[in-house]
Structure formats: structure tokens, C-alpha cells
Amino acid sequence: MKDFAGKICFITGGASGAGLGQAKVFGKAGMKVAIADVRQEALDQAVEELVNYGIKREDILAIQADLTDREQYKAAADKVEEVFGGPPHLLIQTAGVNSFGPIEASTFDDFDWVMGVCLDHVVNGLLIFVPRMIKAYANKTEFHVVTTSSMGAFMAGPTTGPYSAAKAAVNNLMYSYADALKPYGGGATVLCPGNIRSNIGDAEKYRPAHLRNTGYHVSEGTMKTLRAIHAQGIDPVELAEILKEGIENGRVIVLPSRDPSSWAAQLRAQHEIIEDYTLTAAEREEKSKARMAEMMKRFAPSGDEKDAPPPPPMWGVPEGGEPFGLARADLDWVDPSKKKN
Ligand code: NAI
């Protein structure tokens, strides 16, 4: 997709972070932007921010909806058609939440919340909008679907189970759509950021009341630590500009850099780790030790650097913060070293 001006864009999670950056960039490119989000107050603030950014108020539509709910998503889709006169030419599904804790401590609520927002809302949007987009635009006007996934789609850690599973699924879905939409003149892209300067570290604050039985240790302190980490992330507008360049050039995966080759090494390393899962336990142990030794060699100080003070830890716990990724104290089957006692 190359021409954006005068067309319609629908962005989920558009009230904050990456989604708001996308609304700014595609709004500035002349699109009418519908931002859908579960938080009304954040939507109100986002509209003002978009107007101050130079986007005409009449080109912005804010829709409050819990997009994990199919009826609410359908109502949001009807609203954008009613107000802007058609389905989106560009559908960007960016809403997402995260929660960290040992996978063995996870509850159904942890899975339902994280996978509900990160995967189910994406499926809802694709099933509701894609038929409408094909009917309205196939082989007449460019159209494109995007999902904001994560580098977490390519790797899984012991404390990111539901999130990594949802993001890996979303990536695969977008590869399916990229091929499926081609005969209709449409395209698909999956954006896989690393760290974004956003509010995702505060997501626990609005976890729905019926999904609050978490197995993880969550507190003001863990949120403070996450906030400090995300403050070091990429600027959402810069990320959205990288995405726009990716859509214009037909990239299916968009990595968070203007130079995708800089991330290729990391992708290759992740693939190697996946290949290693096919090895015997002993072979894998050996390979993992060798990889670690190689990494230490690469980062070991040499010459004058030996006397230099060590660099500050990038992802340390800030004052008043707490480590995240631990289990709730009362889970009696969880290894004590993995929980907050
Ligand atoms: P954010 O918290 O600033 O924005 C996410 C938005 O999604 C919020 O405004 C929130 O209200 C909305 N949302 C949550 N549940 C919803 C629901 N049920 N229905 C409708 N809207 C809902 O976070 P951020 O970081 O901008 O997240 C955007 C996307 O980027 C997410 O998919 C996230 O997984 C992904 N991502 C974020 C990274 C980061 O470091 N922040 C790294 C990699 C990917």
C-alpha cells in the first residue's frame, strides 16, 4: 500500500503508546483515523493530543470498546463505516497487554486476559473487517492489514508464556493473510517491536475485574520497574514511521529499526535456539555453554576498558521498584526462589 491520503485507518489500542504513534503518523499522511480502545479517559486525551499534533478533529473518530468482545468489536466496525463512509483501507491491530510470572504459576485468568487481548481481539478484527474490506476494495483500491506483535513472537522465556504464545500465533496468522490477500490486491504486515516507550507497564491497573485472579506477584513496585524499562524504549512515532515504510515496501515482517539487517542477527540467534530444542539434553547444555562463553568473550573488556567502571545495568530495578516475573507467595507448588516471599 502506497497511497494513504483520504483513506480510512482503524487502529486498536490507539489511545496510548504504539497505537497513538500510529494514529499520529497515518493521520499526518492524510488518513481519517479511527482509534478504538477500552479506556475512555485515555481516548479523550489521545484525541486532544492528535489535534495538537495537527490532525483535523473531523478526521478523528474515538471509539470506546473492549475489543476482546465480538459484539463490541462489531459495533465499533459499524461505527467507523457509518461515520467515515466505509470499512478501513488500513486495519492496524495494536491493542495489547502483558503480565510476567513463572509459567507454572499462571492461572486461567492470566491466559484469558493476555491471550484475549493479544490474540483473540486480533482474530475478532480480522474476521469482522477482512470480508468487508475485500467486498469494498478488492482489486480496486489498495488495502492492508497490520498487527502489532513483538520480538517476543520469536522467543519464549519461562516468565512470558501467555504473551509469547499469543504473539507467535499472531505472527503466523499474518503470514497466512499476507498470501491470502494477494489475489484481492491486499497485503498484510506484522510489526515486531523490541521495547517501546509506552504505558504497557501499567496495564495491570485496568485488568478487568473478572480476570484478576493472577498467579503472579504484581504490585506498585513491579509496575514501577516496568515503567523504567519502557521509558528506554523506541519512540512510538519513530516506530510508526518505520511501520509505514514497511507497508509502502510490502514487508511482511517489520522489525523495529530503519536498518532491518541490524536485527537479522538476533533473528538468526533465535532460530538457532529453536533448532537447539531438537538436540538431546546433553547436547543442548553443551551448546548453551558454548554460546554463553562466546557472548562473554564478545562483551569482555579489553585493554584500557578493563579499568573503566562497568556500564549501568540497562534493566535494573529502580529505587522504590521491585523485580517482576515472580509468582504469588501463597502458591505452594512453586519453587520458593521463583516467588515473592
Ligand atoms: P500501551 O499500554 O501504551 O497501549 C496499549 C493500548 O491497548 C492501551 O491504550 C489499552 O487501553 C489498549 N487495550 C488493552 N486492552 C484492550 C481491550 N480489551 N480492548 C481495546 N483496547 C485495549 O502499550 P504499547 O506498548 O503501546 O502496546 C502496543 C502493542 O505493542 C501491544 O500489542 C504490545 O504487546 C506491543 N509491544 C509492546 C512492547 C513494549 O515494549 N511496550 C514491545 C513489543 C510489543
Coordinates of C-alpha atoms and ligand atoms in Angstrom, one line a residue:
M1 CA 0.0 0.0 0.0
K2 CA 1.5 3.3 -1.0
D3 CA -1.3 5.9 -1.1
F4 CA -2.7 6.8 2.3
A5 CA -4.3 10.3 1.8
G6 CA -8.1 10.4 2.1
K7 CA -8.3 6.8 3.1
I8 CA -9.6 5.3 6.3
C9 CA -7.4 3.7 9.1
F10 CA -8.7 1.8 12.1
I11 CA -6.2 1.4 15.0
T12 CA -6.9 -0.7 18.0
G13 CA -5.2 0.4 21.2
G14 CA -5.0 3.8 19.6
A15 CA -5.3 5.7 22.8
S16 CA -1.7 5.1 24.0
G17 CA 1.8 4.1 23.2
A18 CA 2.5 2.4 19.8
G19 CA -1.2 2.8 18.7
L20 CA -1.2 6.5 19.4
G21 CA 2.1 6.9 17.5
Q22 CA 0.5 5.1 14.5
A23 CA -2.5 7.4 14.7
K24 CA -0.2 10.4 14.5
V25 CA 1.8 9.1 11.6
F26 CA -1.1 7.8 9.5
G27 CA -3.2 10.9 10.4
K28 CA -0.4 13.1 9.2
A29 CA -0.3 11.1 6.0
G30 CA -3.8 12.3 5.4
M31 CA -5.8 9.4 6.6
K32 CA -9.1 9.5 8.6
V33 CA -8.2 7.7 11.8
A34 CA -10.5 5.7 14.0
I35 CA -8.9 4.9 17.3
A36 CA -10.6 2.1 19.3
D37 CA -9.6 1.5 22.9
V38 CA -11.0 0.1 26.1
R39 CA -10.1 3.2 28.2
Q40 CA -12.4 6.3 27.6
E41 CA -10.2 8.7 29.5
A42 CA -7.2 7.7 27.5
L43 CA -9.2 8.1 24.3
D44 CA -10.2 11.7 25.3
Q45 CA -6.6 12.6 26.0
A46 CA -5.4 11.0 22.8
V47 CA -7.9 13.0 20.6
E48 CA -6.6 16.2 22.1
E49 CA -3.0 15.1 21.5
L50 CA -3.8 14.2 17.9
V51 CA -5.5 17.6 17.3
N52 CA -2.4 19.3 18.8
Y53 CA -0.3 17.2 16.5
G54 CA -2.0 18.8 13.6
I55 CA -4.7 16.3 12.7
K56 CA -8.1 17.7 11.9
R57 CA -10.7 16.9 14.6
E58 CA -13.2 15.8 11.9
D59 CA -10.7 13.2 10.7
I60 CA -10.5 11.5 14.1
L61 CA -13.1 9.1 15.5
A62 CA -12.6 7.7 19.0
I63 CA -14.5 4.5 19.9
Q64 CA -14.6 3.0 23.4
A65 CA -14.8 -0.8 23.2
D66 CA -13.4 -3.9 24.8
L67 CA -12.3 -5.5 21.6
T68 CA -12.0 -8.9 23.0
D69 CA -15.8 -8.9 23.0
R70 CA -17.1 -9.8 19.5
E71 CA -20.3 -7.8 19.8
Q72 CA -18.5 -4.7 20.9
Y73 CA -15.9 -5.1 18.1
K74 CA -18.8 -5.4 15.5
A75 CA -20.4 -2.3 16.9
A76 CA -17.1 -0.5 16.6
A77 CA -16.7 -1.7 13.0
D78 CA -20.3 -0.5 12.1
K79 CA -19.5 2.9 13.7
V80 CA -16.4 3.5 11.6
E81 CA -18.4 2.7 8.4
E82 CA -21.2 4.9 9.5
V83 CA -19.0 7.9 10.3
F84 CA -16.3 7.6 7.6
G85 CA -18.4 6.0 4.9
G86 CA -16.7 2.6 4.6
P87 CA -14.5 0.0 6.2
P88 CA -10.8 0.8 6.8
H89 CA -8.3 0.6 4.0
L90 CA -5.7 0.1 6.7
L91 CA -6.5 -2.0 9.7
I92 CA -3.9 -1.8 12.4
Q93 CA -4.4 -4.0 15.5
T94 CA -2.1 -2.8 18.2
A95 CA -4.0 -3.2 21.5
G96 CA -2.0 -5.4 23.8
V97 CA -1.3 -6.2 27.5
N98 CA 1.4 -8.1 29.3
S99 CA 1.9 -9.8 32.6
F100 CA 5.1 -11.5 33.7
G101 CA 5.4 -14.6 36.0
P102 CA 6.6 -18.2 36.1
I103 CA 4.6 -20.2 33.5
E104 CA 3.8 -22.9 36.1
A105 CA 2.2 -20.2 38.4
S106 CA -0.2 -19.0 35.6
T107 CA -3.9 -19.0 36.2
F108 CA -6.7 -19.3 33.6
D109 CA -7.3 -15.5 34.2
D110 CA -3.7 -14.8 33.2
F111 CA -4.1 -16.7 30.0
D112 CA -7.6 -15.3 29.3
W113 CA -6.5 -11.7 29.8
V114 CA -3.2 -11.7 27.9
M115 CA -4.3 -14.1 25.1
G116 CA -7.7 -12.4 25.0
V117 CA -6.2 -9.0 24.2
C118 CA -3.0 -10.1 22.3
L119 CA -4.6 -12.8 20.2
D120 CA -8.4 -13.0 20.4
H121 CA -9.0 -9.3 19.6
V122 CA -6.8 -9.7 16.6
V123 CA -8.9 -12.7 15.3
N124 CA -12.1 -10.7 16.0
G125 CA -10.8 -7.8 13.9
L126 CA -9.7 -10.0 11.0
L127 CA -12.9 -11.9 10.9
I128 CA -15.1 -8.8 11.2
F129 CA -13.2 -6.4 8.9
V130 CA -11.4 -8.5 6.2
P131 CA -14.7 -9.6 4.4
R132 CA -15.9 -6.0 4.5
M133 CA -12.5 -4.8 3.2
I134 CA -12.5 -7.4 0.3
K135 CA -16.1 -6.5 -0.7
A136 CA -15.4 -2.8 -0.7
Y137 CA -11.9 -2.6 -2.1
A138 CA -10.7 -5.9 -3.8
N139 CA -8.7 -5.1 -6.9
K140 CA -10.0 -1.5 -7.0
T141 CA -8.3 0.2 -4.1
E142 CA -5.2 -0.7 -2.0
F143 CA -6.0 -2.2 1.4
H144 CA -3.8 -3.7 4.1
V145 CA -4.0 -5.4 7.5
V146 CA -1.4 -5.0 10.2
T147 CA -0.9 -6.5 13.6
T148 CA 1.5 -5.2 16.2
S149 CA 3.2 -8.3 17.5
S150 CA 6.6 -8.4 19.3
M151 CA 10.1 -9.7 19.2
G152 CA 8.6 -12.0 21.8
A153 CA 6.9 -13.8 18.9
F154 CA 10.3 -15.3 18.1
M155 CA 11.4 -16.3 21.6
A156 CA 9.8 -17.7 24.7
G157 CA 11.0 -17.3 28.2
P158 CA 9.9 -19.0 31.4
T159 CA 8.1 -15.9 32.6
T160 CA 6.4 -14.8 29.3
G161 CA 4.4 -17.8 28.4
P162 CA 0.9 -16.5 27.5
Y163 CA 2.4 -13.3 25.8
S164 CA 4.9 -15.2 23.7
A165 CA 2.3 -17.8 22.7
A166 CA -0.2 -15.1 21.6
K167 CA 2.5 -13.2 19.7
A168 CA 3.8 -16.3 17.9
A169 CA 0.2 -17.1 16.9
V170 CA -0.4 -13.6 15.6
N171 CA 2.8 -13.7 13.5
N172 CA 1.7 -17.0 11.9
L173 CA -1.8 -15.5 11.2
M174 CA -0.3 -12.6 9.5
Y175 CA 1.9 -14.8 7.2
S176 CA -1.4 -16.6 6.3
Y177 CA -3.1 -13.3 5.5
A178 CA -0.2 -11.9 3.5
D179 CA -0.6 -14.8 1.0
A180 CA -4.4 -14.9 1.2
L181 CA -5.0 -11.3 0.4
K182 CA -2.6 -11.0 -2.5
P183 CA -5.2 -12.2 -5.2
Y184 CA -7.5 -9.4 -3.9
G185 CA -4.8 -6.7 -4.2
G186 CA -4.4 -6.5 -0.4
G187 CA -1.5 -7.0 1.9
A188 CA -0.5 -7.9 5.4
T189 CA 2.3 -6.9 7.8
V190 CA 3.3 -7.9 11.3
L191 CA 5.2 -5.3 13.3
C192 CA 7.6 -6.9 15.8
P193 CA 9.0 -4.3 18.2
G194 CA 11.6 -4.8 20.9
N195 CA 10.9 -2.2 23.6
I196 CA 8.5 0.7 23.2
R197 CA 8.2 3.9 25.2
S198 CA 4.6 3.2 26.2
N199 CA 2.3 2.7 29.1
I200 CA 2.1 -1.1 28.9
G201 CA 3.9 -1.4 32.2
D202 CA 0.7 -0.1 33.9
A203 CA -1.6 -2.5 32.1
E204 CA -2.3 -4.4 35.4
K205 CA -4.2 -1.3 36.6
Y206 CA -7.0 -1.9 34.2
R207 CA -7.0 -5.7 34.1
P208 CA -10.8 -6.5 34.0
A209 CA -12.3 -7.3 37.4
H210 CA -13.4 -10.8 36.3
L211 CA -9.8 -11.7 35.3
R212 CA -7.9 -10.6 38.4
N213 CA -7.0 -13.9 39.9
T214 CA -3.4 -13.8 38.8
G215 CA -0.7 -16.3 39.8
Y216 CA 1.9 -13.6 39.5
H217 CA 3.3 -11.2 42.1
V218 CA 2.1 -7.8 40.8
S219 CA 2.5 -4.6 42.8
E220 CA 3.1 -0.8 42.5
G221 CA 6.8 -1.8 42.8
T222 CA 6.8 -4.2 39.8
M223 CA 4.9 -1.7 37.7
K224 CA 7.5 1.0 38.6
T225 CA 10.3 -1.3 37.4
L226 CA 8.4 -2.0 34.1
R227 CA 7.7 1.7 33.7
A228 CA 11.5 2.4 34.0
I229 CA 12.3 -0.2 31.4
H230 CA 9.7 1.0 28.9
A231 CA 10.9 4.6 29.3
Q232 CA 14.1 3.4 27.5
G233 CA 12.1 2.1 24.5
I234 CA 11.8 3.4 21.0
D235 CA 9.6 6.5 20.4
P236 CA 6.1 5.4 19.2
V237 CA 6.2 7.9 16.3
E238 CA 9.5 6.7 15.1
L239 CA 8.3 3.1 15.3
A240 CA 5.1 4.1 13.3
E241 CA 7.3 5.7 10.6
I242 CA 9.3 2.5 10.3
L243 CA 6.0 0.6 10.0
K244 CA 4.8 3.0 7.3
E245 CA 8.0 2.5 5.3
G246 CA 7.5 -1.3 5.7
I247 CA 3.9 -1.2 4.4
E248 CA 4.9 1.0 1.5
N249 CA 7.6 -1.5 0.5
G250 CA 5.5 -4.6 1.1
R251 CA 7.4 -6.0 4.0
V252 CA 5.5 -8.8 5.8
I253 CA 7.6 -8.6 9.0
V254 CA 8.7 -5.1 10.1
L255 CA 11.5 -5.0 12.7
P256 CA 12.0 -2.0 14.9
S257 CA 14.9 -0.5 13.1
R258 CA 15.4 1.6 10.0
D259 CA 18.1 -1.0 9.2
P260 CA 16.4 -4.4 9.3
S261 CA 19.8 -6.1 8.8
S262 CA 20.8 -5.0 12.3
W263 CA 18.0 -7.2 13.7
A264 CA 18.7 -10.1 11.4
A265 CA 21.5 -11.4 13.7
Q266 CA 19.1 -11.5 16.6
L267 CA 16.5 -13.4 14.5
R268 CA 19.2 -15.9 13.4
A269 CA 20.2 -16.4 17.0
Q270 CA 16.6 -17.1 18.0
H271 CA 16.2 -19.6 15.1
E272 CA 19.4 -21.3 16.4
I273 CA 17.9 -21.6 19.8
I274 CA 14.7 -23.2 18.3
E275 CA 16.9 -25.6 16.3
D276 CA 18.7 -26.5 19.6
Y277 CA 15.4 -27.7 21.1
T278 CA 15.7 -30.7 18.7
L279 CA 19.1 -31.7 20.3
T280 CA 19.5 -34.1 23.2
A281 CA 19.5 -32.5 26.7
A282 CA 23.3 -33.1 27.0
E283 CA 24.0 -31.6 23.5
R284 CA 21.8 -28.6 24.2
E285 CA 23.6 -28.0 27.6
E286 CA 26.9 -28.0 25.8
K287 CA 25.7 -25.7 23.0
S288 CA 24.2 -23.3 25.5
K289 CA 27.5 -23.2 27.5
A290 CA 29.5 -22.5 24.3
R291 CA 27.1 -19.8 23.3
M292 CA 27.4 -18.2 26.7
A293 CA 31.3 -18.4 26.5
E294 CA 31.2 -16.8 23.1
M295 CA 29.0 -14.0 24.4
M296 CA 31.2 -13.4 27.4
K297 CA 34.2 -13.2 25.0
R298 CA 32.4 -10.7 22.8
F299 CA 31.5 -8.4 25.7
A300 CA 34.7 -8.9 27.8
P301 CA 36.6 -5.6 28.3
S302 CA 39.9 -5.4 26.6
G303 CA 42.9 -3.0 27.0
D304 CA 42.1 0.3 28.8
E305 CA 38.4 -0.6 29.1
K306 CA 39.5 -3.1 31.9
D307 CA 39.9 -0.1 34.3
A308 CA 36.7 1.6 33.2
P309 CA 33.7 1.4 35.6
P310 CA 31.1 -1.1 34.5
P311 CA 28.2 0.4 32.5
P312 CA 25.0 0.9 34.4
P313 CA 22.6 -2.0 34.1
M314 CA 20.1 -1.3 31.4
W315 CA 17.2 -3.1 33.0
G316 CA 17.9 -2.8 36.7
V317 CA 15.3 -2.3 39.4
P318 CA 14.9 1.5 40.1
E319 CA 14.6 2.9 43.6
G320 CA 11.2 2.0 45.0
G321 CA 10.8 -0.6 42.4
E322 CA 10.6 -4.4 42.8
P323 CA 11.7 -7.2 40.5
F324 CA 8.9 -8.5 38.2
G325 CA 8.3 -12.0 36.9
L326 CA 7.8 -13.7 40.3
A327 CA 4.9 -15.8 41.5
R328 CA 2.4 -15.1 44.2
A329 CA 3.7 -16.0 47.6
D330 CA 0.9 -18.5 48.5
L331 CA 1.4 -20.9 45.6
D332 CA 2.7 -23.9 47.5
W333 CA 3.9 -25.9 44.4
V334 CA 6.1 -23.1 43.1
D335 CA 9.9 -23.1 43.8
P336 CA 10.5 -20.6 46.6
S337 CA 13.3 -18.9 44.6
K338 CA 10.6 -18.1 41.9
K339 CA 8.2 -16.3 44.2
K340 CA 7.9 -13.3 46.4
N341 CA 8.1 -14.4 50.0
Ligands
NAI1 P1 0.1 0.7 25.8 O1 -0.4 0.2 27.1 O2 0.7 2.1 25.9 O3 -1.1 0.7 24.7 C1 -1.9 -0.4 24.6 C2 -3.4 0.0 24.5 O4 -4.2 -1.1 24.3 C3 -3.9 0.7 25.7 O5 -4.3 2.0 25.4 C4 -5.0 -0.1 26.2 O6 -6.1 0.6 26.9 C5 -5.4 -0.9 25.0 N1 -6.2 -2.1 25.3 C6 -5.9 -3.0 26.2 N2 -6.9 -4.0 26.3 C7 -7.8 -3.6 25.4 C8 -9.0 -4.2 25.0 N3 -9.5 -5.3 25.6 N4 -9.7 -3.6 24.1 C9 -9.3 -2.4 23.5 N5 -8.1 -1.8 23.8 C10 -7.4 -2.4 24.8 O7 1.1 -0.4 25.3 P2 2.0 -0.4 24.0 O8 3.3 -0.9 24.5 O9 1.9 0.7 23.2 O10 1.4 -1.7 23.3 C11 1.0 -1.8 21.9 C12 1.4 -3.1 21.4 O11 2.8 -3.2 21.3 C13 0.9 -4.3 22.2 O12 0.3 -5.3 21.3 C14 2.2 -4.8 22.8 O13 2.1 -6.2 23.0 C15 3.2 -4.5 21.7 N6 4.5 -4.5 22.2 C16 4.9 -3.6 23.2 C17 6.2 -3.5 23.6 C18 6.7 -2.6 24.6 O14 7.9 -2.6 25.0 N7 5.9 -1.7 25.2 C19 7.3 -4.4 22.9 C20 6.7 -5.2 21.9 C21 5.4 -5.2 21.5

